[in-house]
Every structure is written in C-alpha cells, then in structure tokens.
Short mmCIF file of C-alpha atoms and ligand atoms in Angstrom, two decimals:
data_model
loop_
_atom_site.label_atom_id
_atom_site.label_comp_id
_atom_site.label_asym_id
_atom_site.label_seq_id
_atom_site.Cartn_x
_atom_site.Cartn_y
_atom_site.Cartn_z
CA UNK A 1 -5.83 8.84 21.42
CA UNK A 2 -2.86 9.63 19.23
CA UNK A 3 -0.76 12.79 19.38
CA UNK A 4 1.62 13.65 16.59
CA UNK A 5 4.99 15.40 16.57
CA UNK A 6 6.14 16.53 13.14
CA UNK A 7 8.36 19.05 11.41
CA UNK A 8 6.88 22.26 10.01
CA UNK A 9 9.81 23.32 7.81
CA UNK A 10 12.25 21.44 5.55
CA UNK A 11 13.30 18.88 8.18
CA UNK A 12 15.86 18.87 10.99
CA UNK A 13 13.67 21.05 13.22
CA UNK A 14 14.79 19.05 16.26
CA UNK A 15 12.00 16.44 16.21
CA UNK A 16 14.24 13.76 17.74
CA UNK A 17 15.00 15.81 20.83
CA UNK A 18 11.36 16.85 21.22
CA UNK A 19 10.01 13.30 20.83
CA UNK A 20 12.57 12.11 23.39
CA UNK A 21 11.44 14.90 25.73
CA UNK A 22 7.73 14.07 25.45
CA UNK A 23 8.18 10.28 25.28
CA UNK A 24 7.94 9.83 29.05
CA UNK A 25 4.26 10.82 28.84
CA UNK A 26 3.42 8.11 26.28
CA UNK A 27 3.20 4.31 26.19
CA UNK A 28 3.87 3.82 22.49
CA UNK A 29 5.95 5.87 20.02
CA UNK A 30 5.48 5.13 16.32
CA UNK A 31 7.27 6.27 13.18
CA UNK A 32 4.74 6.56 10.32
CA UNK A 33 6.79 7.49 7.24
CA UNK A 34 10.22 8.11 5.81
CA UNK A 35 13.25 5.93 6.29
CA UNK A 36 16.97 6.26 6.92
CA UNK A 37 16.93 9.63 5.13
CA UNK A 38 15.90 10.86 8.60
CA UNK A 39 18.53 11.73 11.17
CA UNK A 40 17.04 12.44 14.58
CA UNK A 41 19.52 13.61 17.20
CA UNK A 42 19.07 13.17 20.90
CA UNK A 43 21.27 13.12 23.98
CA UNK A 44 21.14 10.16 26.34
CA UNK A 45 23.26 10.49 29.49
CA UNK A 46 25.00 13.38 27.73
CA UNK A 47 25.93 11.08 24.85
CA UNK A 48 24.85 12.09 21.36
CA UNK A 49 22.82 9.53 19.43
CA UNK A 50 21.45 9.90 15.90
CA UNK A 51 18.50 7.67 15.05
CA UNK A 52 17.55 6.96 11.44
CA UNK A 53 15.02 4.12 11.62
CA UNK A 54 14.10 3.52 15.25
CA UNK A 55 11.58 5.88 16.91
CA UNK A 56 13.08 8.46 19.26
CA UNK A 57 11.20 7.09 22.28
CA UNK A 58 13.43 4.03 22.43
CA UNK A 59 15.58 5.27 25.31
CA UNK A 60 12.65 5.32 27.73
CA UNK A 61 12.37 1.82 29.11
CA UNK A 62 8.67 2.37 29.86
CA UNK A 63 7.69 2.99 26.25
CA UNK A 64 7.37 0.62 23.35
CA UNK A 65 8.28 1.66 19.82
CA UNK A 66 6.75 0.77 16.49
CA UNK A 67 8.15 1.14 13.00
CA UNK A 68 4.89 1.58 11.08
CA UNK A 69 3.85 0.34 7.65
CA UNK A 70 4.34 3.80 6.12
CA UNK A 71 8.08 3.65 6.80
CA UNK A 72 10.62 2.26 4.35
CA UNK A 73 13.15 0.09 6.13
CA UNK A 74 16.80 -0.49 5.39
CA UNK A 75 17.69 -3.66 7.31
CA UNK A 76 21.41 -2.81 7.29
CA UNK A 77 20.84 0.59 8.92
CA UNK A 78 18.39 -0.98 11.36
CA UNK A 79 20.85 -3.65 12.48
CA UNK A 80 23.59 -1.08 13.00
CA UNK A 81 21.24 1.16 14.94
CA UNK A 82 19.97 -1.70 17.09
CA UNK A 83 23.63 -2.28 18.08
CA UNK A 84 23.91 1.32 19.31
CA UNK A 85 20.63 1.22 21.21
CA UNK A 86 21.56 -2.13 22.71
CA UNK A 87 24.83 -0.65 24.03
CA UNK A 88 22.69 1.62 26.24
CA UNK A 89 21.19 -1.45 27.85
CA UNK A 90 17.84 -1.17 26.06
CA UNK A 91 16.10 -4.50 25.51
CA UNK A 92 14.86 -4.30 21.92
CA UNK A 93 13.09 -7.63 22.24
CA UNK A 94 10.79 -5.91 24.69
CA UNK A 95 10.37 -2.50 23.22
CA UNK A 96 10.78 -2.51 19.42
CA UNK A 97 8.07 -3.72 17.04
CA UNK A 98 8.01 -3.63 13.25
CA UNK A 99 4.90 -3.66 11.09
CA UNK A 100 4.82 -6.51 8.59
CA UNK A 101 3.54 -4.17 5.85
CA UNK A 102 6.69 -2.00 6.05
CA UNK A 103 8.48 -1.90 2.70
CA UNK A 104 12.10 -3.01 2.46
CA UNK A 105 14.88 -0.92 0.95
CA UNK A 106 16.99 -3.19 -1.24
CA UNK A 107 20.61 -2.55 -2.24
CA UNK A 108 19.41 -1.96 -5.80
CA UNK A 109 17.02 0.76 -4.52
CA UNK A 110 20.04 2.62 -3.25
CA UNK A 111 21.83 2.15 -6.56
CA UNK A 112 18.73 3.39 -8.42
CA UNK A 113 18.58 6.46 -6.17
CA UNK A 114 22.14 7.32 -7.19
CA UNK A 115 21.45 6.65 -10.86
CA UNK A 116 18.32 8.83 -10.85
CA UNK A 117 20.11 11.70 -9.12
CA UNK A 118 23.04 11.56 -11.51
CA UNK A 119 20.70 11.64 -14.49
CA UNK A 120 19.08 14.85 -13.22
CA UNK A 121 22.30 16.85 -13.54
CA UNK A 122 22.01 20.31 -12.01
CA UNK A 123 18.33 19.72 -11.28
CA UNK A 124 19.12 16.99 -8.81
CA UNK A 125 17.01 16.82 -5.67
CA UNK A 126 19.95 16.47 -3.32
CA UNK A 127 18.61 13.12 -2.13
CA UNK A 128 20.28 11.46 0.83
CA UNK A 129 20.82 8.50 -1.55
CA UNK A 130 19.37 6.06 0.95
CA UNK A 131 17.04 4.54 -1.65
CA UNK A 132 13.90 6.32 -0.44
CA UNK A 133 12.43 7.43 -3.78
CA UNK A 134 12.89 4.08 -5.60
CA UNK A 135 11.46 2.11 -2.63
CA UNK A 136 8.31 4.24 -2.48
CA UNK A 137 8.09 3.96 -6.28
CA UNK A 138 8.07 0.18 -5.93
CA UNK A 139 5.37 0.51 -3.28
CA UNK A 140 3.02 2.58 -5.45
CA UNK A 141 4.12 0.61 -8.52
CA UNK A 142 3.08 -2.55 -6.65
CA UNK A 143 6.44 -4.26 -6.93
CA UNK A 144 7.98 -3.85 -3.49
CA UNK A 145 8.91 -6.42 -0.88
CA UNK A 146 7.68 -6.05 2.68
CA UNK A 147 8.96 -7.12 6.06
CA UNK A 148 6.22 -9.76 6.31
CA UNK A 149 7.43 -11.33 3.05
CA UNK A 150 10.60 -12.39 4.85
CA UNK A 151 8.67 -15.20 6.48
CA UNK A 152 7.59 -16.53 3.09
CA UNK A 153 9.64 -19.43 1.71
CA UNK A 154 9.62 -17.81 -1.73
CA UNK A 155 11.26 -14.62 -0.51
CA UNK A 156 14.59 -15.23 -2.29
CA UNK A 157 12.85 -15.91 -5.61
CA UNK A 158 10.82 -12.68 -5.28
CA UNK A 159 13.99 -10.82 -4.38
CA UNK A 160 15.85 -12.10 -7.43
CA UNK A 161 12.91 -11.17 -9.69
CA UNK A 162 12.80 -7.64 -8.35
CA UNK A 163 16.56 -7.25 -8.53
CA UNK A 164 16.43 -8.24 -12.17
CA UNK A 165 13.82 -5.54 -12.83
CA UNK A 166 16.05 -3.04 -11.08
CA UNK A 167 19.06 -4.20 -13.06
CA UNK A 168 17.22 -3.41 -16.30
CA UNK A 169 16.41 0.06 -15.02
CA UNK A 170 20.02 0.58 -13.98
CA UNK A 171 21.12 -0.51 -17.44
CA UNK A 172 18.75 2.08 -18.92
CA UNK A 173 20.43 4.72 -16.79
CA UNK A 174 23.73 3.33 -17.99
CA UNK A 175 24.71 3.11 -14.36
CA UNK A 176 26.98 0.49 -12.95
CA UNK A 177 27.71 -0.28 -9.36
CA UNK A 178 29.03 -3.41 -7.72
CA UNK A 179 26.46 -4.25 -5.05
CA UNK A 180 27.93 -7.62 -4.03
CA UNK A 181 29.16 -6.38 -0.65
CA UNK A 182 25.86 -4.58 0.06
CA UNK A 183 23.92 -7.68 -0.83
CA UNK A 184 25.93 -9.79 1.57
CA UNK A 185 25.30 -7.30 4.36
CA UNK A 186 21.64 -7.08 3.36
CA UNK A 187 21.02 -10.82 3.67
CA UNK A 188 22.86 -10.92 6.99
CA UNK A 189 20.73 -8.03 8.23
CA UNK A 190 17.55 -9.82 7.09
CA UNK A 191 18.42 -12.73 9.38
CA UNK A 192 18.79 -10.22 12.21
CA UNK A 193 15.50 -8.54 11.30
CA UNK A 194 13.66 -11.88 11.38
CA UNK A 195 14.61 -12.22 15.06
CA UNK A 196 12.88 -8.94 15.97
CA UNK A 197 9.20 -8.51 16.82
CA UNK A 198 7.35 -8.45 13.50
CA UNK A 199 3.70 -7.62 14.08
CA UNK A 200 0.51 -6.71 12.33
CA UNK A 201 0.98 -2.99 12.96
CA UNK A 202 -2.61 -1.86 12.48
CA UNK A 203 -4.09 -4.34 14.99
CA UNK A 204 -1.15 -3.74 17.32
CA UNK A 205 -1.62 0.03 17.46
CA UNK A 206 -5.41 -0.04 17.53
CA UNK A 207 -5.40 -2.48 20.42
CA UNK A 208 -3.16 -0.06 22.33
CA UNK A 209 -5.50 2.82 21.53
CA UNK A 210 -8.54 0.77 22.59
CA UNK A 211 -6.82 -0.15 25.86
CA UNK A 212 -6.43 3.55 26.62
CA UNK A 213 -2.68 3.67 26.01
CA UNK A 214 -1.13 6.96 25.03
CA UNK A 215 0.34 6.91 21.53
CA UNK A 216 2.73 9.41 19.98
CA UNK A 217 3.35 9.40 16.22
CA UNK A 218 6.80 10.69 15.24
CA UNK A 219 7.21 12.41 11.89
CA UNK A 220 10.35 12.48 9.81
CA UNK A 221 11.45 15.16 7.32
CA UNK A 222 9.23 18.23 7.33
CA UNK A 223 5.95 19.52 5.92
CA UNK A 224 7.68 21.47 3.14
CA UNK A 225 9.24 18.18 1.97
CA UNK A 226 5.83 16.46 1.75
CA UNK A 227 5.25 14.59 -1.53
CA UNK A 228 1.97 16.46 -2.18
CA UNK A 229 2.34 19.80 -0.45
CA UNK A 230 6.08 20.39 -0.41
CA UNK A 231 8.21 22.25 -2.91
CA UNK A 232 7.77 19.56 -5.57
CA UNK A 233 9.86 18.05 -7.13
CA UNK A 234 12.37 19.03 -4.42
CA UNK A 235 10.66 16.89 -1.81
CA UNK A 236 10.90 13.44 -0.30
CA UNK A 237 8.64 10.58 -1.41
CA UNK A 238 6.28 10.21 1.56
CA UNK A 239 3.40 12.00 3.28
CA UNK A 240 5.20 13.88 6.00
CA UNK A 241 2.09 15.66 7.26
CA UNK A 242 -0.45 14.62 9.88
CA UNK A 243 -2.62 12.87 7.27
CA UNK A 244 0.31 10.49 6.79
CA UNK A 245 -0.28 9.17 10.32
CA UNK A 246 -3.53 7.53 9.21
CA UNK A 247 -2.19 5.53 6.30
CA UNK A 248 1.30 5.17 7.78
CA UNK A 249 -0.02 3.41 10.88
CA UNK A 250 -3.59 2.33 10.18
CA UNK A 251 -5.07 4.83 12.59
CA UNK A 252 -8.44 6.49 11.95
CA UNK A 253 -8.47 10.32 11.66
CA UNK A 254 -10.79 10.80 14.63
CA UNK A 255 -8.18 9.18 16.89
CA UNK A 256 -5.77 12.06 16.33
CA UNK A 257 -5.78 14.62 19.12
CA UNK A 258 -2.84 17.03 19.30
CA UNK A 259 -0.68 17.82 16.32
CA UNK A 260 2.50 19.27 17.77
CA UNK A 261 4.46 21.13 15.13
CA UNK A 262 8.19 21.70 15.57
CA UNK A 263 9.88 24.73 14.02
CA UNK A 264 13.28 26.25 14.44
CA UNK A 265 13.41 29.88 15.55
CA UNK A 266 14.96 30.44 12.11
CA UNK A 267 14.97 28.10 9.10
CA UNK A 268 17.22 25.58 7.35
CA UNK A 269 17.10 23.32 4.36
CA UNK A 270 19.48 20.62 3.16
CA UNK A 271 19.57 19.57 -0.48
CA UNK A 272 18.21 21.40 -3.54
CA UNK A 273 15.05 23.40 -4.11
CA UNK A 274 13.53 26.79 -3.35
CA UNK A 275 14.10 28.46 0.01
CA UNK A 276 12.84 32.07 -0.10
CA UNK A 277 14.40 33.27 3.16
CA UNK A 278 17.81 31.69 2.54
CA UNK A 279 20.76 33.89 3.52
CA UNK A 280 23.69 33.34 1.23
CA UNK A 281 25.82 35.76 3.20
CA UNK A 282 27.70 36.21 6.47
CA UNK A 283 24.51 36.07 8.52
CA UNK A 284 23.69 32.69 6.97
CA UNK A 285 27.22 31.52 7.77
CA UNK A 286 26.80 32.72 11.33
CA UNK A 287 23.55 30.77 11.75
CA UNK A 288 25.23 27.66 10.36
CA UNK A 289 28.21 28.02 12.67
CA UNK A 290 26.31 28.80 15.87
CA UNK A 291 23.51 26.36 15.11
CA UNK A 292 26.00 23.68 14.02
CA UNK A 293 23.88 23.23 10.92
CA UNK A 294 25.35 20.16 9.29
CA UNK A 295 23.17 17.22 8.23
CA UNK A 296 22.76 14.45 10.82
CA UNK A 297 22.53 11.84 8.04
CA UNK A 298 24.88 13.08 5.33
CA UNK A 299 27.02 15.70 7.12
CA UNK A 300 26.22 18.22 4.36
CA UNK A 301 26.15 21.90 5.39
CA UNK A 302 22.54 23.02 5.80
CA UNK A 303 21.35 26.13 4.01
CA UNK A 304 20.28 28.72 6.60
CA UNK A 305 17.88 31.65 6.65
CA UNK A 306 15.27 33.57 8.63
CA UNK A 307 12.00 32.12 9.83
CA UNK A 308 9.33 32.09 7.10
CA UNK A 309 5.82 32.67 8.48
CA UNK A 310 4.16 32.24 5.09
CA UNK A 311 5.53 28.70 4.91
CA UNK A 312 4.85 28.05 8.60
CA UNK A 313 1.26 29.23 8.28
CA UNK A 314 0.79 26.90 5.32
CA UNK A 315 2.29 24.00 7.28
CA UNK A 316 0.01 24.70 10.27
CA UNK A 317 -3.00 24.75 7.95
CA UNK A 318 -2.36 21.44 6.18
CA UNK A 319 -1.40 19.66 9.41
CA UNK A 320 -4.08 21.06 11.71
CA UNK A 321 -1.36 22.05 14.17
CA UNK A 322 -2.66 22.57 17.71
CA UNK A 323 0.62 23.29 19.54
CA UNK A 324 4.01 24.56 18.51
CA UNK A 325 7.47 23.85 19.84
CA UNK A 326 10.11 26.38 18.81
CA UNK A 327 13.63 24.93 18.87
CA UNK A 328 17.09 26.45 18.68
CA UNK A 329 15.99 29.79 20.11
CA UNK A 330 19.43 29.97 21.79
CA UNK A 331 21.08 30.06 18.36
CA UNK A 332 19.67 33.58 17.90
CA UNK A 333 21.15 34.79 21.23
CA UNK A 334 23.96 36.83 19.70
CA UNK A 335 22.20 38.40 16.71
CA UNK A 336 21.64 42.15 16.90
CA UNK A 337 18.57 42.17 14.66
CA UNK A 338 16.28 39.37 13.59
CA UNK A 339 14.11 39.24 10.52
CA UNK A 340 10.79 37.49 10.17
CA UNK A 341 9.26 36.87 6.74
CA UNK A 342 5.62 37.96 6.88
CA UNK A 343 4.69 37.80 3.18
CA UNK A 344 6.09 37.17 -0.28
CA UNK A 345 6.50 39.68 -3.06
CA UNK A 346 5.59 37.74 -6.21
CA UNK A 347 6.10 39.90 -9.31
CA UNK A 348 5.23 43.04 -7.36
CA UNK A 349 2.18 41.50 -5.68
CA UNK A 350 2.11 40.95 -1.93
CA UNK A 351 1.02 37.42 -1.03
CA UNK A 352 0.67 35.33 2.09
CA UNK A 353 0.26 32.10 0.17
CA UNK A 354 2.71 29.47 -1.02
CA UNK A 355 2.72 29.63 -4.82
CA UNK A 356 2.27 26.49 -6.93
CA UNK A 357 5.78 26.62 -8.35
CA UNK A 358 8.13 28.51 -6.07
CA UNK A 359 10.98 27.66 -8.40
CA UNK A 360 9.37 29.57 -11.24
CA UNK A 361 7.56 32.32 -9.34
CA UNK A 362 10.59 33.14 -7.19
CA UNK A 363 8.86 34.80 -4.21
CA UNK A 364 10.89 37.54 -2.54
CA UNK A 365 10.49 37.58 1.24
CA UNK A 366 9.04 40.71 2.87
CA UNK A 367 10.54 41.09 6.32
CA UNK A 368 9.63 42.65 9.63
CA UNK A 369 12.66 43.41 11.77
CA UNK A 370 12.92 42.61 15.48
CA UNK A 371 15.53 43.49 18.06
CA UNK A 372 17.76 40.63 19.17
CA UNK A 373 18.28 39.98 22.88
CA UNK A 374 22.06 39.60 23.12
CA UNK A 375 21.94 37.45 26.24
CA UNK A 376 22.88 33.81 26.70
CA UNK A 377 19.51 32.11 27.19
CA UNK A 378 20.76 28.52 27.01
CA UNK A 379 20.73 27.99 30.78
CA UNK A 380 17.31 29.55 31.42
CA UNK A 381 14.70 27.32 33.00
CA UNK A 382 11.66 29.57 33.20
CA UNK A 383 9.74 31.58 30.66
CA UNK A 384 9.43 34.54 33.03
CA UNK A 385 13.19 35.07 32.98
CA UNK A 386 13.51 35.09 29.20
CA UNK A 387 14.39 38.47 27.68
CA UNK A 388 11.49 40.74 26.66
CA UNK A 389 12.68 40.90 23.07
CA UNK A 390 12.46 37.09 22.82
CA UNK A 391 8.92 37.27 24.19
CA UNK A 392 8.04 39.93 21.61
CA UNK A 393 9.41 37.65 18.87
CA UNK A 394 7.44 34.66 20.18
CA UNK A 395 4.21 36.65 20.62
CA UNK A 396 4.42 38.04 17.12
CA UNK A 397 4.67 34.50 15.70
CA UNK A 398 1.79 33.33 17.93
CA UNK A 399 -0.44 36.15 16.70
CA UNK A 400 0.50 35.67 13.06
CA UNK A 401 -0.21 31.92 13.12
CA UNK A 402 -3.10 32.02 15.56
CA UNK A 403 -1.50 29.06 17.35
CA UNK A 404 0.64 29.26 20.48
CA UNK A 405 4.25 28.32 20.86
CA UNK A 406 3.92 26.11 23.95
CA UNK A 407 7.57 25.18 24.42
CA UNK A 408 10.85 26.88 23.63
CA UNK A 409 13.91 24.67 23.26
CA UNK A 410 17.10 26.49 24.24
CA UNK A 411 19.84 23.93 23.67
CA UNK A 412 20.38 20.38 22.39
CA UNK A 413 20.32 18.79 25.87
CA UNK A 414 17.37 16.86 27.23
CA UNK A 415 16.64 19.42 29.93
CA UNK A 416 17.08 22.50 27.76
CA UNK A 417 13.42 23.20 27.16
CA UNK A 418 11.08 25.78 28.66
CA UNK A 419 7.32 25.61 28.91
CA UNK A 420 5.74 28.90 27.91
CA UNK A 421 3.70 30.18 30.83
P1 GDP B 501 15.47 16.27 13.49
O1 GDP B 501 15.83 15.60 12.22
O2 GDP B 501 14.26 17.13 13.37
O3 GDP B 501 15.37 15.32 14.66
O4 GDP B 501 16.67 17.26 13.81
P2 GDP B 501 18.25 16.93 13.68
O5 GDP B 501 18.64 16.05 14.81
O6 GDP B 501 18.59 16.49 12.32
O7 GDP B 501 18.86 18.37 13.83
C1 GDP B 501 18.64 19.17 14.95
C2 GDP B 501 19.99 19.54 15.55
O8 GDP B 501 19.82 20.59 16.47
C3 GDP B 501 20.62 18.41 16.37
O9 GDP B 501 22.01 18.53 16.27
C4 GDP B 501 20.15 18.70 17.78
O10 GDP B 501 21.04 18.18 18.75
C5 GDP B 501 20.16 20.20 17.80
N1 GDP B 501 19.16 20.84 18.65
C6 GDP B 501 17.89 20.45 18.90
N2 GDP B 501 17.26 21.38 19.65
C7 GDP B 501 18.15 22.37 19.88
C8 GDP B 501 18.09 23.62 20.57
O11 GDP B 501 17.07 24.02 21.11
N3 GDP B 501 19.23 24.38 20.55
C9 GDP B 501 20.37 23.99 19.94
N4 GDP B 501 21.42 24.80 19.99
N5 GDP B 501 20.45 22.81 19.29
C10 GDP B 501 19.36 22.03 19.25
P1 IMO B 502 14.82 14.52 9.19
O1 IMO B 502 13.82 13.47 9.59
C1 IMO B 502 16.27 17.26 6.14
C2 IMO B 502 15.83 16.04 1.97
C3 IMO B 502 17.09 15.69 1.20
C4 IMO B 502 16.64 16.04 -0.20
C5 IMO B 502 15.17 15.63 -0.21
C6 IMO B 502 14.91 14.25 -0.77
O2 IMO B 502 16.15 14.33 9.79
O3 IMO B 502 14.26 15.89 9.38
P2 IMO B 502 15.42 11.75 -0.03
O4 IMO B 502 16.62 11.12 0.59
O5 IMO B 502 14.21 11.67 0.82
O6 IMO B 502 15.18 11.30 -1.42
O7 IMO B 502 15.78 13.32 -0.15
O8 IMO B 502 14.75 15.68 1.14
N1 IMO B 502 15.68 15.27 3.24
C7 IMO B 502 15.83 15.81 4.45
N2 IMO B 502 16.23 17.04 4.82
N3 IMO B 502 15.94 16.35 7.08
C8 IMO B 502 15.51 15.12 6.73
O9 IMO B 502 15.03 14.23 7.62
C9 IMO B 502 15.50 14.79 5.35
N4 IMO B 502 15.15 13.68 4.66
C10 IMO B 502 15.28 13.99 3.37
O10 IMO B 502 18.17 16.46 1.62
O11 IMO B 502 16.70 17.43 -0.39
MG1 MG B 503 17.45 15.40 10.93
#
C-alpha cells in the first residue's frame, strides 16, 4: 500500500517536516514530481536542513528513498545535497535510489527558464528559475534526456544535439548567458550521479509494495500550483496532486490508501498569481514575521493571508484527501482575531467554487471571524491542553471540509506535533 503526503495550498505547507515525522512508520519514501524548485525544511539533531531533490525520509537509517520518474533532476543540486546528507553519516549507497526514467535538468534548461520569465514582463510566473518548466516541456515535447541515458555511450552526442536546439530557442528570446561554468559542474555532477543507485523505478517500487513494504509518496509544491488544477498559468509544470503519484512512480491507483493533505493554519504563496485571502497590510507582515515566511529555495518573502476554505475544499476534492495535518498553528498564537474564508463573492454572487480564471474573476473572500487564543501553544504536547478557541477553529475547518485534522504541528521541531484526540 502507498500513502501520500502532499501540500493543499500553494506550497511550503511544511511537507518536509511532516514527511520526516511520519517516515519512521515507512520502509520507502518516494518523491513523485517536481524538482529543485522544492525546498523542504526539516530539523535533524536540532540542525536545519533544506532538501530540494532528495526525499525527506533520508535521515531515517531504516528507510530507503526513491527519486521517481516524475521528478526532474538537477545533478548539480543533487551532488551538493548528497554532500550535506553524507555529513550526517547517512550512507546514500544504501538508502538512495534514482529511477532511470527521471528527466535531467540541463544548464540550458535553467537559461531557458530565465529567458522565458524575462520575456513575460510583468506577467511573469515568479519561477524559481531552476529550469523546471523547460525540462518538463522537453519531456512532453519528447526531446528530454533521462538518467538512464547516462549509461548510453552516445549520451554526449545527444546532449550536444539538445543543447543546440536550446541555443536556437535562446537566440529567439535574444537571451545570452555564459553557461561554460555550469556545464563544467554539470558534467562533473553526472559522473557523481552515475555512481549512485540507478534503478528501474517502477519495478523497484512495485516489488516493495508486493513484499508488503510500507511506501510513502512525498509531494512537492502544492495542489493550487498543479499544472491542470492550479491557478494557471501561475503554476508549476507538474502534477502535484495525488493522481501524480501514479504516473510519477508507476504505481496503480488502487494501491493508494491514505492521502494526507498538509495545510498551514493560515495561507502563503510565493511568486506571482492570484491569492484571494492575501493580506497586503500589517497583519500580513505580522504573519510573515512570526511565521518566518521566506522561501526555502529562493529566500523571497512569501505573500501571507488567512486560510482559504474554498481553495482547501477544492484541493481535498481533487486529491481524495483522507487525513489532514495542520501546520504552523503556533504562528497564530498572538493574533487577537482570526479570519477564515468560507466563500467567494464573485461579482456579487456568493460561491464556494474555484472559478476558471481567478485572475479575471477576482473573487473577494467572505470571512467568518474567530477569537484568537493568545497563549503560547508551541510547547504543548497534548490536544486536551490546547486552548478552547483553537479547538473551535479546528472543529469549524473539520466540519466545513468533512475531513478531520488529525495532527496539529505547533513548531518547526521534530517533536512539535500533536495528535488530535
Ligand atoms: P515545505 O516546502 O512544504 O516542506 O515547507 P518549507 O520547508 O518550505 O516551509 C515550511 C517552513 O515552516 C519551514 O521553515 C519549517 O521549518 C517551518 N515549519 C514547519 N512546521 C511548522 C510549525 O508547525 N510551526 C512553525 N512555527 N514552523 C513550522
Ligand atoms: P515546495 O515543495 C512554493 C512556485 C514558484 C512560482 C511557481 C512556478 O517547497 O512547497 P517553477 O520554479 O516551478 O517554475 O515556479 O511555483 N513554486 C513554489 N512555491 N513552494 C514550492 O515548493 C514551489 N515550487 C515552485 O514560486 O510561483
Ligand atoms: Mg518549501
């Protein structure tokens, strides 16, 4: 059986911490989409680590980790990250596996990402510029190079051919960048990558499932950044939802058991695009400051706002969420009042649905106000001791979504998480 942990908002919900927390109950943790645009933060022996490519189960010596075929892989980032993980005494030879069908991010993909963003002017996506979009374009355009191709003697010829194609595109954009240094690093990193465990991911994972091993699929980004169901075009280029597990790993749908959705107790977004509950005021600033809302990959300040139940309900629907983890509840500790968006006002009409084009339809959030709790909850260990007003807030969300919040995370640390009784 496969359980899934994924983000229900616009990313950065705290998936890394939650995967790390649950990892001890699983044998295999697998990333199924996205690439180094992800930044998953966890604390190991009180030391902060941000993972971009490697699954967040890697610090549990009893688990093995798979980078699935649905991921796009930057060898340079991977090599750097392996160095960090290695410094914690983790034996990557034993516990990291990479699917041979995983597509490679080339230096020219990163250059193309920059060129495409620049050409969009004030309609830019706010991409992390890690080459994600162009690499997935080469996958669907049937041009890309995959990890398994590295073992082919013609790899360099294929690389040069593809780079030439990219060069023509870059010329069209009238974009110039010297990629010589990147290329050098890239080829060095490929040699490193070749030494790792490259496997046929779909047989690998299905054998584990057949042998009764417990598998956890780790999502990156969030449901509202999904290529199909997110706030297009302000999205990423992969299937971030539970359906992405099937084609990102080669797992059949009936193998999926729990879909554990992670949401913040409020909401953030980094990059461009619509965000109905955004607070461009002091309250938003306060959330950013207390929540330390700065991107784990790019360091950009995250846009902050209240929790949006219309969007959450939509995310639960398309993912088939069975359990919810609410993170960063402690960030709300000092707020006098809290607002929860329960519907959208779209041109005077009340709606509980995500419109086709949020950008154009400009939904205005309709709020219900809740009392804050004004107590430091970050050291609490049991649900019973949590303040009544937090329980009221949680219960309202449970009833609205018809799905229970099963865990409340009350700090970034590994132990700061409470099971809801
Ligand atoms: P991810 O991309 O979903 O893994 O999330 P990020 O790591 O990008 O961002 C989440 C941030 O919130 C990180 O800095 C975490 O250390 C931090 N964090 C996670 N859970 C909690 C929590 O319950 N409370 C607080 N205060 N911080 C948290
Ligand atoms: P994790 O896994 C938050 C956003 C970018 C941009 C858009 C497209 O840490 O939650 P891309 O680089 O994919 O072309 O960017 O998506 N974005 C994220 N925002 N968390 C992430 O990952 C993100 N990955 C991409 O800011 O708006
Ligand atoms: Mg992140």
